[in-house]
XYZ file of C-alpha atoms in Angstrom:
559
model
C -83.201 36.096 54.266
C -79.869 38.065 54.415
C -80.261 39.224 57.624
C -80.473 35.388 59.308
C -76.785 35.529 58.122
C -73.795 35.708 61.080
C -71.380 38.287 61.141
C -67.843 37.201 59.542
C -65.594 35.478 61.913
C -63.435 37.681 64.029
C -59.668 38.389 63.077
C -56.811 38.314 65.457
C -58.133 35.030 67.238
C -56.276 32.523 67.705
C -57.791 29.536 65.203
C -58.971 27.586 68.471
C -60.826 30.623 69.661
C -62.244 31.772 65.972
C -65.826 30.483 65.281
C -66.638 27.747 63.125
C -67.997 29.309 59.837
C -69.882 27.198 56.958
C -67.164 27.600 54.499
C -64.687 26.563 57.502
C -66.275 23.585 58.553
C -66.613 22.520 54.867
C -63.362 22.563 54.186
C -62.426 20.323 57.505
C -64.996 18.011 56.510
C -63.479 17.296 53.486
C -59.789 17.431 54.589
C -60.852 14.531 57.740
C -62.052 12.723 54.649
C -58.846 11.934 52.684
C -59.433 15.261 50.279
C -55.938 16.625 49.395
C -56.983 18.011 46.313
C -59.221 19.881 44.686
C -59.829 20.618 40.982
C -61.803 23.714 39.403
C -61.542 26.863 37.741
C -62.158 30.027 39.948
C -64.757 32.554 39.029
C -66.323 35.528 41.040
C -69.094 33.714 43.301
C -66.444 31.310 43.868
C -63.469 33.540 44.924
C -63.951 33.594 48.522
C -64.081 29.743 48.890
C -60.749 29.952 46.893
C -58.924 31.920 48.993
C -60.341 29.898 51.641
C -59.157 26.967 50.061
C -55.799 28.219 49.563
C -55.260 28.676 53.069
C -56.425 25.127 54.241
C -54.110 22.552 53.621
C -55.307 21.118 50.308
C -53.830 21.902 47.065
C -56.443 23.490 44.343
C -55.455 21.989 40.960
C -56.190 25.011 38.550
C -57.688 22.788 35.310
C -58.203 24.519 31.752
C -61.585 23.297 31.723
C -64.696 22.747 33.979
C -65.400 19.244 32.249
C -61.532 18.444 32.870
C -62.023 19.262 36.505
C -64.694 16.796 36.293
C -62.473 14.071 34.682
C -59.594 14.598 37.048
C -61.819 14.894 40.279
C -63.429 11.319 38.923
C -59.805 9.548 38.561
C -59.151 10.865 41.876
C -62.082 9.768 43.753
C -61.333 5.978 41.618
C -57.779 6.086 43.086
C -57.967 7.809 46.666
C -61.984 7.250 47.423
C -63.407 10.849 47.112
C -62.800 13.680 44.906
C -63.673 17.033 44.950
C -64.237 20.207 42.342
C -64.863 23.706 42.675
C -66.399 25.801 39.979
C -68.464 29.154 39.738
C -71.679 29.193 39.184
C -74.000 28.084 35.760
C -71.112 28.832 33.647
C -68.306 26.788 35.582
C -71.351 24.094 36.981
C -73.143 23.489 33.825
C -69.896 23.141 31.742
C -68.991 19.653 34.166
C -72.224 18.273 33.617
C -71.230 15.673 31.611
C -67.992 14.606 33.690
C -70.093 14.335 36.716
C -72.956 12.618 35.012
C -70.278 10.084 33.878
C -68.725 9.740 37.788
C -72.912 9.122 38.510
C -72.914 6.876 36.029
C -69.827 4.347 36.271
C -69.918 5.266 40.767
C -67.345 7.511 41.789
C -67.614 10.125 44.695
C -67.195 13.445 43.294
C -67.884 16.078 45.347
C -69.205 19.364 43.027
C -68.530 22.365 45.027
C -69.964 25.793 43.581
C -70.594 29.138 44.659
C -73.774 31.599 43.761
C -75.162 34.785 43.940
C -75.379 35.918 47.537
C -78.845 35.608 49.238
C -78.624 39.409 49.640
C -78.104 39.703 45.730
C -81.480 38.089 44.863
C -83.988 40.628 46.503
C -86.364 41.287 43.957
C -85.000 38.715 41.490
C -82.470 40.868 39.286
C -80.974 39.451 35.992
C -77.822 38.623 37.609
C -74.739 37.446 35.289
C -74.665 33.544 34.860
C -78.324 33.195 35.953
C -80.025 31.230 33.899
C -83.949 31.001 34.572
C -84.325 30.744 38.004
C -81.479 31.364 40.631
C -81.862 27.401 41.662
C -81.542 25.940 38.122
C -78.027 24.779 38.327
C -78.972 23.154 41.594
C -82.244 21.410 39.845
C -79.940 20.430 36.860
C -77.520 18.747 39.115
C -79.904 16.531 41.243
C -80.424 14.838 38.169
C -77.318 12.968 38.415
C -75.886 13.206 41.848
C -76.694 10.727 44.904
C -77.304 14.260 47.033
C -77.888 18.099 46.340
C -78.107 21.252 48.972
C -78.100 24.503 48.952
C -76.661 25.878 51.999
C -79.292 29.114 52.422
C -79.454 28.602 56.358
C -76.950 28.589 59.172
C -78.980 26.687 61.184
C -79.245 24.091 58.998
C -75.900 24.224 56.794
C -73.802 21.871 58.974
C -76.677 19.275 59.060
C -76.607 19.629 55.311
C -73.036 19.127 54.795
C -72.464 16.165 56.740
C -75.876 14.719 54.922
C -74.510 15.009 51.512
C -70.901 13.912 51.890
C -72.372 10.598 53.882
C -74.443 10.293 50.648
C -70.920 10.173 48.939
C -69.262 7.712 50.823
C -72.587 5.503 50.677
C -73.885 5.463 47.466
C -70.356 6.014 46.131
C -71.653 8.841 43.679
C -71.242 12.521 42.890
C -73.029 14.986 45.575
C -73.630 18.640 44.911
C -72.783 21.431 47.443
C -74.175 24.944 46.630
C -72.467 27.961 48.933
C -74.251 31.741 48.103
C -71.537 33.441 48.770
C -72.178 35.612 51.764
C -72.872 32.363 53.517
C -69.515 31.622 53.397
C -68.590 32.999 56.160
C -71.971 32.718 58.337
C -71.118 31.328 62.020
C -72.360 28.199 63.562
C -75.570 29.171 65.646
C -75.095 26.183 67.688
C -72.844 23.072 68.752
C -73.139 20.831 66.142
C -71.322 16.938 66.439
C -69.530 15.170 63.318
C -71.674 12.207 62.601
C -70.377 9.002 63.618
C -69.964 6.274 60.836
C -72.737 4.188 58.453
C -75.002 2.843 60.182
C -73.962 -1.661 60.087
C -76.225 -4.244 58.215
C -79.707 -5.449 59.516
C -77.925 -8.097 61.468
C -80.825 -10.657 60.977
C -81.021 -10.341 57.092
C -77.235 -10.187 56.936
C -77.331 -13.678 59.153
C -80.073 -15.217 56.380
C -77.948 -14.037 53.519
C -75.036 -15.838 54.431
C -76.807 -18.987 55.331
C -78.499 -19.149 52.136
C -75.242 -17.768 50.157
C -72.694 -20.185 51.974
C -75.134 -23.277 50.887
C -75.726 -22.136 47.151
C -71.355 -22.447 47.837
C -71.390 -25.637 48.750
C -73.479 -27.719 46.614
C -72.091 -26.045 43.717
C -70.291 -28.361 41.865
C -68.572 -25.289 39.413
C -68.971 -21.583 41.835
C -67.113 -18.775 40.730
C -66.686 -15.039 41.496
C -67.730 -12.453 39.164
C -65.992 -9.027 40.487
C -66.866 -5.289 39.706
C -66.200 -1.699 40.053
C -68.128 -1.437 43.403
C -65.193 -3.687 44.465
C -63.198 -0.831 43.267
C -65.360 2.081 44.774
C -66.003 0.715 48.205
C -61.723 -0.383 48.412
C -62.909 -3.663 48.480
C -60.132 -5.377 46.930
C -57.844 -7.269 50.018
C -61.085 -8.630 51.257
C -62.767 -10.092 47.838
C -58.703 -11.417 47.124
C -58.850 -13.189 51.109
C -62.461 -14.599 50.179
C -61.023 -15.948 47.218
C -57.834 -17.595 48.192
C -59.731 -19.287 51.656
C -62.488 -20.857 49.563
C -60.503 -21.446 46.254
C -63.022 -19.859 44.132
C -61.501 -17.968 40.872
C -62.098 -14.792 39.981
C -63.561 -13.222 36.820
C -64.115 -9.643 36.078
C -65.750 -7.167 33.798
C -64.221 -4.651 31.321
C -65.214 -2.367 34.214
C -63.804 -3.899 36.894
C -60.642 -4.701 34.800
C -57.812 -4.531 37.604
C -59.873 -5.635 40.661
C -57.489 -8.285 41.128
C -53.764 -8.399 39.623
C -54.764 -10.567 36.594
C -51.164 -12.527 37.057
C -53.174 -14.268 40.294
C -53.393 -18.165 39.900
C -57.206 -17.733 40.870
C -57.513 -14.595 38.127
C -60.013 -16.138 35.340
C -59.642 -13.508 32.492
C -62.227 -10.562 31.376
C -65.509 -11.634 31.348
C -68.040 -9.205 28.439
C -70.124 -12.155 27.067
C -69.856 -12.804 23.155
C -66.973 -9.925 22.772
C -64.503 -11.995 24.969
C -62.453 -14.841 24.692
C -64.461 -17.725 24.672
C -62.752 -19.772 26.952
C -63.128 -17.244 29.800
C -67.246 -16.719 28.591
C -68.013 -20.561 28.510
C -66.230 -20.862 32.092
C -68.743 -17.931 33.665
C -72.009 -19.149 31.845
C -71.394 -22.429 32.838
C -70.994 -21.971 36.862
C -73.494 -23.189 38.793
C -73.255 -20.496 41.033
C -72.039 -17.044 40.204
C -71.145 -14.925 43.313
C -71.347 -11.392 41.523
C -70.008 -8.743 43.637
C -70.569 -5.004 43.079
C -71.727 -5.766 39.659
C -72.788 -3.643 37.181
C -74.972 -5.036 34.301
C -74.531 -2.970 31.522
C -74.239 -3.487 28.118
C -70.580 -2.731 27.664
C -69.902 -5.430 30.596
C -72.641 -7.404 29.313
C -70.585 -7.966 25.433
C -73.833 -5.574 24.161
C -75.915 -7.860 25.817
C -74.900 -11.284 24.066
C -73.937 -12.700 28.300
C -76.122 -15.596 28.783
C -76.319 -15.849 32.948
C -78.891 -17.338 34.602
C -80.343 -15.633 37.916
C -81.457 -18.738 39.392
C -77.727 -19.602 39.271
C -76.647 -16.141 41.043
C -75.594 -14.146 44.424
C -75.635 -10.580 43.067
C -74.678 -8.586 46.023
C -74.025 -4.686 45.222
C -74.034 -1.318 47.820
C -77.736 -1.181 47.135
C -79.375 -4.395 47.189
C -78.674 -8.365 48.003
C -80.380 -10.683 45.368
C -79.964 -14.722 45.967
C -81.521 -16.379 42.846
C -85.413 -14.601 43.234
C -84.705 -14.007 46.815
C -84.096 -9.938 47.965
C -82.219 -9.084 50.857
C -82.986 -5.355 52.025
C -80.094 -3.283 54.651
C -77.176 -5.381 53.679
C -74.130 -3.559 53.196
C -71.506 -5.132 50.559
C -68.436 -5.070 53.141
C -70.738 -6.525 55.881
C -71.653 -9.071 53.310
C -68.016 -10.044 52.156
C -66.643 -9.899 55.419
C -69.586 -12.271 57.034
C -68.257 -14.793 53.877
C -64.584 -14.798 54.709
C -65.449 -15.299 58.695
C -67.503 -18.615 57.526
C -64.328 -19.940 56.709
C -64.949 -21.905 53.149
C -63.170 -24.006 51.958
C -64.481 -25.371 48.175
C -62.938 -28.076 46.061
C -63.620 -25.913 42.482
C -62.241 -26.851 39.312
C -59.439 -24.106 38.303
C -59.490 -21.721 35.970
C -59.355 -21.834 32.156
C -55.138 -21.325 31.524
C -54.386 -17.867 30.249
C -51.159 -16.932 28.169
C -48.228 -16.756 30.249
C -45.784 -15.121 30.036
C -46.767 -12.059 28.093
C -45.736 -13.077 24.215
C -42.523 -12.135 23.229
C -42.361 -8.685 20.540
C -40.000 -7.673 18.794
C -39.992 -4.678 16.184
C -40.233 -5.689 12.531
C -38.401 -2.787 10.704
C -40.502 -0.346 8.029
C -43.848 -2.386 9.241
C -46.711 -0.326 9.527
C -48.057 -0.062 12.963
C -51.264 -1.388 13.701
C -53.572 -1.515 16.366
C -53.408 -5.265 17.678
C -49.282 -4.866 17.470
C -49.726 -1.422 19.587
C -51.155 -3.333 22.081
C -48.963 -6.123 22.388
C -45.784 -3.577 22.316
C -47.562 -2.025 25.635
C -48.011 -5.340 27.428
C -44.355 -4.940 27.579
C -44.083 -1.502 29.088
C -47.106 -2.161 32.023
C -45.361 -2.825 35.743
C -45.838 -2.843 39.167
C -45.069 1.150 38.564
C -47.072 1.815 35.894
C -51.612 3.194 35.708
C -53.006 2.243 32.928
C -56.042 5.213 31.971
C -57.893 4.360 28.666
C -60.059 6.371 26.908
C -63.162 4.891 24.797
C -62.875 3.194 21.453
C -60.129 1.109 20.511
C -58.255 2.772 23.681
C -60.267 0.971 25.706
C -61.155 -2.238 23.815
C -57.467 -2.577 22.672
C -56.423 -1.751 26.254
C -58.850 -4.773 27.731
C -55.887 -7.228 26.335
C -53.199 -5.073 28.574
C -52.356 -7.587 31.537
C -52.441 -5.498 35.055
C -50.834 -7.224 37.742
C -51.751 -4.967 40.299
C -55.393 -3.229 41.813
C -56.967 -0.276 41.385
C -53.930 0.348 38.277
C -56.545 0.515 35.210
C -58.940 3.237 34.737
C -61.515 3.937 32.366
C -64.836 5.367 31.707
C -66.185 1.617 30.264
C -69.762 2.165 31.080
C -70.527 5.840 30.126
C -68.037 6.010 27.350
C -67.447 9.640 27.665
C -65.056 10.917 24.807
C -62.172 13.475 26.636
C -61.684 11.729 29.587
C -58.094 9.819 30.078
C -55.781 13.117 29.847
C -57.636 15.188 32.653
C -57.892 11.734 34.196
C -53.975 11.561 34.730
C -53.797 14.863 36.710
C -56.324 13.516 38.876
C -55.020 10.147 39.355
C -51.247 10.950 38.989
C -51.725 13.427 41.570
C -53.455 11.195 44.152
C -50.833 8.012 43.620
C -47.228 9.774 42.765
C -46.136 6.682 42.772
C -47.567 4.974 39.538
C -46.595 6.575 36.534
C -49.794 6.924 34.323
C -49.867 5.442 31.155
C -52.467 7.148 28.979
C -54.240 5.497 25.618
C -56.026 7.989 23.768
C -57.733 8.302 20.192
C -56.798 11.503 18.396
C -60.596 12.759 18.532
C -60.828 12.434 22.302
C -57.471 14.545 22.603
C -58.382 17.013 20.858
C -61.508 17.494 23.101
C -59.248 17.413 26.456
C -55.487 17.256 25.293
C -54.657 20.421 26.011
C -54.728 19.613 29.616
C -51.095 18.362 29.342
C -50.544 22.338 30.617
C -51.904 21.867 33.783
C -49.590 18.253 33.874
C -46.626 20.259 33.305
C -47.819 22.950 36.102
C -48.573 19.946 38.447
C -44.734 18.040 37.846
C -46.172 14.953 36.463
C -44.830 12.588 33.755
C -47.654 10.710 31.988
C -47.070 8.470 28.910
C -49.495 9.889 26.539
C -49.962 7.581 23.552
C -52.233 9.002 20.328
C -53.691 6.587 18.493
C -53.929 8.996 15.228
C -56.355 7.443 12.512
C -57.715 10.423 11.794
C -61.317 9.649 13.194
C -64.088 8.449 14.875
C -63.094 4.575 14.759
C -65.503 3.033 16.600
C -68.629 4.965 14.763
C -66.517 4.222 11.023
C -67.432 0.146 11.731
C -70.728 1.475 12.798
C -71.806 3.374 9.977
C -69.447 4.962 7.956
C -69.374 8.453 6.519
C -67.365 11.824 6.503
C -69.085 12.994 9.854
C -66.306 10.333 11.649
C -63.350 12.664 9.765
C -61.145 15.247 12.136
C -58.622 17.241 11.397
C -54.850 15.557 11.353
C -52.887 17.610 14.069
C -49.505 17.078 14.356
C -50.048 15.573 17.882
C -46.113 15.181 18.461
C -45.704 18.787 18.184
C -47.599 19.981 21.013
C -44.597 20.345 23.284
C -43.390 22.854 20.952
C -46.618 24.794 22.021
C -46.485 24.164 25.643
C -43.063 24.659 25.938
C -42.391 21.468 27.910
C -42.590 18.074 27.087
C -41.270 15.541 24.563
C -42.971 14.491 21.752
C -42.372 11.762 19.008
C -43.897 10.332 16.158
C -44.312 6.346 15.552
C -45.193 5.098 11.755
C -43.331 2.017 12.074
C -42.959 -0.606 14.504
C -39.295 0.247 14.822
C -39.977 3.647 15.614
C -42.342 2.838 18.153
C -40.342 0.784 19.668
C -37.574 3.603 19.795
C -39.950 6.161 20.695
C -41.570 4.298 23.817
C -38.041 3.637 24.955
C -37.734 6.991 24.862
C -40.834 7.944 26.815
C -40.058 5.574 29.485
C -36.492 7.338 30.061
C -37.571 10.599 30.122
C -38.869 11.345 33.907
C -38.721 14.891 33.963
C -42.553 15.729 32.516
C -44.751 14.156 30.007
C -44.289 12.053 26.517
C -47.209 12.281 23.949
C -46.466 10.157 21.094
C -48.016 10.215 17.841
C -48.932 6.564 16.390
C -50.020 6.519 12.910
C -53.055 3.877 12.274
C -54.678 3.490 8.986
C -58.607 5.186 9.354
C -60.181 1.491 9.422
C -57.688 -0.209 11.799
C -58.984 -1.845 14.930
C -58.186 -4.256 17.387
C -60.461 -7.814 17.358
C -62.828 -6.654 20.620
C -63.665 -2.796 18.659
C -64.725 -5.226 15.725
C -66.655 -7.735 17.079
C -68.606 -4.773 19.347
C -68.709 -2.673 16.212
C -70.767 -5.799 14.137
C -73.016 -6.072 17.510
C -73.837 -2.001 17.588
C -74.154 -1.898 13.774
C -76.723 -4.671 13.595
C -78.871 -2.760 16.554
C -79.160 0.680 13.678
């Protein structure tokens, strides 16, 4: 097979005049698609692609940990549309499993580059280091849980290949896998080869039927509403759901996942819809529309209050990025921007009732002196500090069910693993998404177990010049799992989170037992621009906020 493989390109040509190699034309394709950064670890069947890298115009964003590359590449690919990570092979690719099964999981683009053993290497099948099995077994892992896979063993077929995959990306709006041996790095093209033009449009004749029957479900509803979710997000969906909205009058709800799809200080903004675990005037609202107009929904259970939603599918438009459903009716080869933008060019205008009234303003806090902190107060405290500026990135557990009540008045500002629930997740998460929007500061919410899985990635936010918030909620445990069933197994060691600048050498870190001293400490925080904050907030070990308790009673009675 070795000797199918071009000659490396010639040096001393002028870039014009050099010939397009694999690892060349992989990088461009990935550069012409928004890709200014790249996250990984290097290792030897991945060196060449490095150096490669390094001379292309995007940045690699050396991580600590393959799983963190994972994490960040995710955020990215939320915030900017596609990420991308490079690790070596088995021992860098099988250490982001989990990351990228997550970004499968909740639909995010991640792009998993990795190198392996040359095809030269394998004659005879030696016991090479960080073969496991069989030299394809990292590939046959990673189709498991990505929208594509290749291998890029041929010259003659390795373009093809590449533009196949990444258009599986920017379809399915999942992780896609990208295998270089690496002496085909440099292999030539063998002949011309064309980018491919864009995704191919809807069937125009089912798209046409879709909207009939969609625009009269519309109008002889006497209560319609929208029900909004990630894909929104995924597919950058958000100025054309908010323009279908404020033509026809119809309010918006959204899930836990989809928290941010709309700035929730919009007249038309409904609250967070997740079925028994959310406030009940925003659940009796949804269940009782008479036509729900879900778009890019995802039914799981988290969105889905563990299951305890009561919608009706005779009642409901469920378009998503792979497959239109009108009450029992299924429309195949619609695409979800066709779909929404064939809505807003019907022009409706509905006479719905308006949405149930929501808190506003934000309520007033003040610090009560010596008062122990608590979770609910936390909360409330950071309602205060979110902006226009600010990102809010939970992590799971009380980060994230505490963090539901944060008001975001802005898209795409709130991320969160809310379907997969991976544990580790938010501090990688602000490298990736700090780095692809400079211009929000990220606000991170993170249980002490959780950062001490990931935390340590606060060295590669120092390396990187960014300033995240990074607030600990320190109770000592496993929260969530403590309302579930109880026992020492929740326990962790108490680290003296505020003291990890001292180790890093950059940073500033406080401590927060009180109310008053978290109030004084996220003053602080939100002074200090020059690199991160992590502070320390002392919770007792069976604190929660009211969502965490009401899920915990639903996931304990399912044991």
């Amino acid at each position: 097979m070795a000797s199918n493989i071009a000659a490396p390109s010639r040096d001393g040509l002028p870039p014009s005049q050099q010939p397009t190699t694999v690892g060349r034309y992989l990088i461009d394709r990935l550069q012409a698609l928004g890709v200014e950064h790249l996250f990984g670890i290097p290792g030897d069947y991945i060196l060449n692609l490095y150096k490669m890298l390094d001379d292309s115009p995007i940045q690699v964003v050396g991580m600590t940990r393959e799983d963190s590359a994972g994490f960040a590449a995710d955020a990215y690919a939320r915030v900017r549309g596609l990420g991308c990570m490079a690790v070596t092979y088995c021992v860098g690719g099988l250490s982001a499993c989990n990351s990228i099964a997550g970004a499968y999981a909740e639909k995010s683009p991640v792009v998993v580059l990795t190198g392996s053993p040359g095809l030269s290497e394998r004659e005879r099948n030696p016991l090479l280091h960080h073969k496991v099995k069989e030299f394809d077994t990292q590939y046959q892992v990673f189709k498991q849980f990505t929208a594509a896979a290749t291998v890029l063993d041929d010259p003659l077929t390795a373009f093809s290949e590449i533009d196949r995959v990444l258009a599986a990306a920017l379809r399915y709006k999942r992780p896609v896998y990208i295998e270089v041996p690496r002496d085909m790095l440099l292999a030539e093209q063998v002949y011309p080869h064309a980018v491919p033009g864009p995704l191919p449009p809807s069937d125009p004749d089912a798209l046409r039927e879709a909207l009939d029957e969609t625009e009269a479900m519309l109008r002889q509803a006497k209560r319609p509403m929208i029900l909004a979710d990630v894909e929104i997000h995924r597919f950058g969906l958000q100025s054309e759901l908010l323009a279908l909205a404020e033509q026809s009058g119809l309010p918006i709800a959204t899930t836990l996942l989809g928290k941010s799809v709309i700035s929730e200080e919009h007249p038309l903004f409904a609250g967070i819809y997740e079925g028994a675990m959310g406030r009940a005037e925003v659940t009796d609202y949804v269940e009782a529309s008479d036509c729900l107009l879900m778009l890019g929904c995802f039914l799981t259970d988290i969105n889905l209050g563990i299951f305890t939603a009561k919608l009706d599918s005779s009642r409901c438009i469920d378009a998503t990025s792979e497959d239109l459903r009108i009450r029992h009716h299924h429309y195949r080869d619609v695409r979800l921007d066709d779909f929404l933008k064939g809505l807003r060019a019907r022009r409706l205008a509905l006479n719905v009732p308006a949405p149930p009234s929501r808190p506003l303003p934000i309520p007033p806090w003040s610090a009560r002196p010596g008062e122990p902190m608590t979770s609910a107060r936390l909360f409330a405290r950071l309602n205060h500090l979110v902006d226009e500026n600010v990102m809010v990135i939970a992590d799971i557990g009380d980060s994230l069910f505490g963090s539901a009540e944060l008001r975001i008045s802005r898209s795409t500002e709130f991320l969160s693993p809310a379907y997969y629930t991976s544990m580790g997740f938010a501090v990688p998460a602000s490298v990736g998404a700090g780095l692809a929007n400079r211009a929000l500061r990220p606000l991170v919410i993170v249980g002490d177990g959780a950062f001490q899985m990931t935390g340590m990635e606060l060295s590669t936010v120092i390396r990187n010049g960014l300033a995240p918030i990074v607030v600990v909620l320190n109770n000592k445990g496993y929260t969530t799992e403590r309302y579930i069933l109880d026992g020492p197994f929740n326990d962790i060691l108490n680290w003296s989170y505020h003291r990890v600048p001292e180790l890093l050498g950059a940073g500033l870190g406080l401590e927060a037992r009180t109310e008053d001293e978290l109030d004084v400490a996220l003053t602080r925080a939100w002074e200090n621009r020059e690199s991160y904050t992590l502070i320390n907030v002392h919770l007792d070990a069976m604190d929660r906020s009211p969502a965490l308790e009401r899920l915990a009673e639903r996931l304990a009675g399912k044991l």
